[in-house]
mmCIF file of C-alpha atoms and ligand atoms in Angstrom:
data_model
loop_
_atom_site.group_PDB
_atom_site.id
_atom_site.type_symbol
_atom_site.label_atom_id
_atom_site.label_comp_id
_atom_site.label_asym_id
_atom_site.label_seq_id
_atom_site.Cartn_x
_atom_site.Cartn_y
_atom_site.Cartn_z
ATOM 1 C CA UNK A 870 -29.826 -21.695 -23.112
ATOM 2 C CA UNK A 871 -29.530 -20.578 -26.290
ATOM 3 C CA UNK A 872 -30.369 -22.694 -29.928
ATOM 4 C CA UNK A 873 -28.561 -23.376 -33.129
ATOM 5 C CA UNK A 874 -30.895 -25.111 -35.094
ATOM 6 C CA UNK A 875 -29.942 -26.286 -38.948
ATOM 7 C CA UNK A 876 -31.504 -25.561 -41.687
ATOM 8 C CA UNK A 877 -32.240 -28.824 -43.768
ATOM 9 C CA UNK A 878 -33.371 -29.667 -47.176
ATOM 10 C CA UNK A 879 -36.929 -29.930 -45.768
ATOM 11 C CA UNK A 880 -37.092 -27.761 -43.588
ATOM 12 C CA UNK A 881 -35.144 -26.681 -39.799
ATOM 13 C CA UNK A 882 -33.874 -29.760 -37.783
ATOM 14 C CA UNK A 883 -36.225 -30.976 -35.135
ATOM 15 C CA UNK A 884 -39.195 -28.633 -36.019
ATOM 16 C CA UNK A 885 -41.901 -30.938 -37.121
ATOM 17 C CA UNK A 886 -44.248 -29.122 -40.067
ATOM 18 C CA UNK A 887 -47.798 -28.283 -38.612
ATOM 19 C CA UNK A 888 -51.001 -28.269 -41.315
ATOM 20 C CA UNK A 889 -53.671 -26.361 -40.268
ATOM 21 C CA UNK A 890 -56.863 -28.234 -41.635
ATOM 22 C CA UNK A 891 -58.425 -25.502 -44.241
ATOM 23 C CA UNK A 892 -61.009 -23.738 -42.739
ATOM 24 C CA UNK A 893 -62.153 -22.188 -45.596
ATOM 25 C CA UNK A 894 -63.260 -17.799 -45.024
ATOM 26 C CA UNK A 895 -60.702 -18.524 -42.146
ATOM 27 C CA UNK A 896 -57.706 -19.749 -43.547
ATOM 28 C CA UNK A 897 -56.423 -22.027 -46.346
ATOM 29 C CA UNK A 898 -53.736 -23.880 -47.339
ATOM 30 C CA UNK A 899 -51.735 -22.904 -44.928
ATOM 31 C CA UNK A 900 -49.257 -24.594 -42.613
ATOM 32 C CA UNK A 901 -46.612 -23.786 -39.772
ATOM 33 C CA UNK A 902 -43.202 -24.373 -38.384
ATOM 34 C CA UNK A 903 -42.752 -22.951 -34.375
ATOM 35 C CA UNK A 904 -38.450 -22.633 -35.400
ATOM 36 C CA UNK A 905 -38.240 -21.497 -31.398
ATOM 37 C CA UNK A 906 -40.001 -21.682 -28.522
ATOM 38 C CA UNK A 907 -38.656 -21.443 -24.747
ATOM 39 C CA UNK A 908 -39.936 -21.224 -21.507
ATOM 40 C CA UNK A 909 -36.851 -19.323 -20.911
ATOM 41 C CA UNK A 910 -37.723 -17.005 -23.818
ATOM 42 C CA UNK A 911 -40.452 -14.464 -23.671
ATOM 43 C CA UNK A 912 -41.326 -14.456 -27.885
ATOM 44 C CA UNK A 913 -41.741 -17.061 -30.030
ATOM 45 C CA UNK A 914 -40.629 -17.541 -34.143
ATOM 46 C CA UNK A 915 -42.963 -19.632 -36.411
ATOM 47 C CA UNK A 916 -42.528 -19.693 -40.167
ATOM 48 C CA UNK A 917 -45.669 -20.043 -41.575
ATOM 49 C CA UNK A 918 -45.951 -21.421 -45.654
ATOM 50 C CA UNK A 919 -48.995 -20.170 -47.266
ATOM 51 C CA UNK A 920 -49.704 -22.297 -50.359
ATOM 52 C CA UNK A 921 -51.125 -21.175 -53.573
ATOM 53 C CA UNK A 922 -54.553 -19.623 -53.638
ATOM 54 C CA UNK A 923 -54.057 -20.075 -49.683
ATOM 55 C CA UNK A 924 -54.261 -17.154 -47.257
ATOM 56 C CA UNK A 925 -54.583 -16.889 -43.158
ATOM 57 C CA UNK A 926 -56.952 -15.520 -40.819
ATOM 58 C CA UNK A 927 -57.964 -11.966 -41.183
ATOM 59 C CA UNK A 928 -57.885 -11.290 -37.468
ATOM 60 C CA UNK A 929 -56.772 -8.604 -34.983
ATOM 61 C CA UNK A 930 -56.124 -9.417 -31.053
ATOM 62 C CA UNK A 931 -53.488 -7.251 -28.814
ATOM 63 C CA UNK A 932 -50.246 -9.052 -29.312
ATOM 64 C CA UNK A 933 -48.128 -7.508 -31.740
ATOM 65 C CA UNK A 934 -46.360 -9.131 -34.940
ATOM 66 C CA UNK A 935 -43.225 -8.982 -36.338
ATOM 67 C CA UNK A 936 -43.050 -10.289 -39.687
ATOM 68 C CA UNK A 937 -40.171 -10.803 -42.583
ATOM 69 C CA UNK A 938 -40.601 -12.331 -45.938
ATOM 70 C CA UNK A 939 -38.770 -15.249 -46.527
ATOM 71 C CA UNK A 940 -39.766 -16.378 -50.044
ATOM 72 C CA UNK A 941 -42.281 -15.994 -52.661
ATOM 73 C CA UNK A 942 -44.082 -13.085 -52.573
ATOM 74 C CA UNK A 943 -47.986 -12.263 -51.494
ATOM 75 C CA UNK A 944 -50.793 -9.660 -49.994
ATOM 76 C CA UNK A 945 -50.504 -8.380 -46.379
ATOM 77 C CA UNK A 946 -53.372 -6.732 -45.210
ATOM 78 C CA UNK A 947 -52.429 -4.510 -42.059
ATOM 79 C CA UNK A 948 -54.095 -1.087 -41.163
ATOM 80 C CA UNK A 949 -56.521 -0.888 -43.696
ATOM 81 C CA UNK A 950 -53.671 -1.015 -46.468
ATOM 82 C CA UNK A 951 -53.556 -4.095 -48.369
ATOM 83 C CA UNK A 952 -49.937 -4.448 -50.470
ATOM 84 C CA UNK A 953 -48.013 -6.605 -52.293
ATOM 85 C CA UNK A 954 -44.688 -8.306 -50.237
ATOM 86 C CA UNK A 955 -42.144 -10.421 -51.405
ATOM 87 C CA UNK A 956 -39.033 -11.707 -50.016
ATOM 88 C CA UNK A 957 -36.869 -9.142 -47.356
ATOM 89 C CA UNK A 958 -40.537 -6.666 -46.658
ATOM 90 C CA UNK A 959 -40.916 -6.140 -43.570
ATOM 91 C CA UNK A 960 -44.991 -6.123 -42.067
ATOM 92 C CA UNK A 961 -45.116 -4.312 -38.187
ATOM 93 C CA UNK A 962 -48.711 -5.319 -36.799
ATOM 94 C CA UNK A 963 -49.478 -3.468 -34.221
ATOM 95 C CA UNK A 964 -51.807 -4.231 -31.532
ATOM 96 C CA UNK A 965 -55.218 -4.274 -32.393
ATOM 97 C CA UNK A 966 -54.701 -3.799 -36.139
ATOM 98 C CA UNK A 967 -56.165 -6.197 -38.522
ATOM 99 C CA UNK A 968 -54.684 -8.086 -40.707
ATOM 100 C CA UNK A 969 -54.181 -11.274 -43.147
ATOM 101 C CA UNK A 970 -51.807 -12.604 -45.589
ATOM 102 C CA UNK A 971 -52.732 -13.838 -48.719
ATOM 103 C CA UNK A 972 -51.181 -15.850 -51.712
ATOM 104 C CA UNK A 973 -52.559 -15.486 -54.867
ATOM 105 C CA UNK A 974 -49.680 -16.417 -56.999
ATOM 106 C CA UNK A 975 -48.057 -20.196 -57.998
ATOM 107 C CA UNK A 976 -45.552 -20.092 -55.351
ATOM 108 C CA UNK A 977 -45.388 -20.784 -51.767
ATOM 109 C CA UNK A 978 -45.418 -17.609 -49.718
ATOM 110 C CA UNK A 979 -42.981 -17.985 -46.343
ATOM 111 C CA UNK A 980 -42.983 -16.042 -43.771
ATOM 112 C CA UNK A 981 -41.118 -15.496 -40.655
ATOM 113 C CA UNK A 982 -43.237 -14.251 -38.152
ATOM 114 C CA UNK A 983 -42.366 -13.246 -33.978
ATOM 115 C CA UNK A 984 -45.213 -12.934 -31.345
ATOM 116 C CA UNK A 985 -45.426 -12.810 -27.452
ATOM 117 C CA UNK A 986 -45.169 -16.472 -26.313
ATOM 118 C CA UNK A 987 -48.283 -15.442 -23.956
ATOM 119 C CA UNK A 988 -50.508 -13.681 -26.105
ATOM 120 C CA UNK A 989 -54.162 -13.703 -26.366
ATOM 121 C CA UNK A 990 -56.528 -15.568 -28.724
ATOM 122 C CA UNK A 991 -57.146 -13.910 -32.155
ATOM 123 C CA UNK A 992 -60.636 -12.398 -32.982
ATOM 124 C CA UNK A 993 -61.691 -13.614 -36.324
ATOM 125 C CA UNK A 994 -62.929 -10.781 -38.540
ATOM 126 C CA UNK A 995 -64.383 -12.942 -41.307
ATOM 127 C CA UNK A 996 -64.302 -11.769 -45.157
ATOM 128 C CA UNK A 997 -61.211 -8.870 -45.147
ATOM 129 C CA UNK A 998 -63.178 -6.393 -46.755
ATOM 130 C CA UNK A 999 -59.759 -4.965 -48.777
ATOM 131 C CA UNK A 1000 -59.501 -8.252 -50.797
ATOM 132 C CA UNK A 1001 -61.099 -9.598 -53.747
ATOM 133 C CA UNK A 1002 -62.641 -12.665 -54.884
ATOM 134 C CA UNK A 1003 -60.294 -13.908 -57.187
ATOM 135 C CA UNK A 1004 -57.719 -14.111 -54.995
ATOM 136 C CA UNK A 1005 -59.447 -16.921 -53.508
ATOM 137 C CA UNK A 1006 -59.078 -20.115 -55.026
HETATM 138 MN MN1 MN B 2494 -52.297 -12.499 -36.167
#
């Protein structure tokens, strides 16, 4: 069965907005959308919103990520390059690699981002040692 699922004012039709409580040296500020999910399907699509001064996880496990830049632009960490991304980039993360996003501008950061539906737990690397201080806020 396939999905056509509107895009709305706030947000996609039927796809409730999930905060992640701040966890902060984890991730902050952060919050997600799961835009499609199946048990027919064997990936999943989230859209994940990382606020100002927010950034995720920097992580590594052995499912892979696909990821596109929707809007506002940020850091992605992937490989042991760390780069500025902003809306149409591309970021491949292999398995194994780590990585993190990070937003150290004034305006939300979106990203689309594809995974495995069954995938394994990330590892949690703690501080990614490619970023800086001040992009923490
Ligand atoms: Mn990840």
């Amino acid at each position: 069965m396939g999905v056509i699922r509107p895009r709305t004012a706030e947000g996609w039709a039927e796809v409730p907005v999930e905060t992640y409580k701040d966890e902060p040296g984890t991730w902050m500020h952060v919050s997600r959308r799961v835009l499609f999910d199946s048990e027919a399907s064997a990936f999943q699509a989230r859209v994940f919103e990382v606020a100002p001064g927010g950034y995720t996880s920097y992580e590594r496990h052995s499912h892979e990520h696909f990821v596109l830049v929707l809007s506002g632009s940020g850091l992605a960490t992937v490989g042991g390059e760390r780069r500025e991304v902003g809306p149409g980039d591309v970021v491949a993360v292999h398995s194994g690699q780590a990585h993190q996003f990070e937003n150290p501008g004034d305006a939300p950061f979106v990203i689309l981002c594809v995974v495995d539906r069954d995938r394994d737990r990330p590892e949690l690397l703690g501080a990614n040692p490619l970023a800086t201080p001040e992009t923490r806020r």
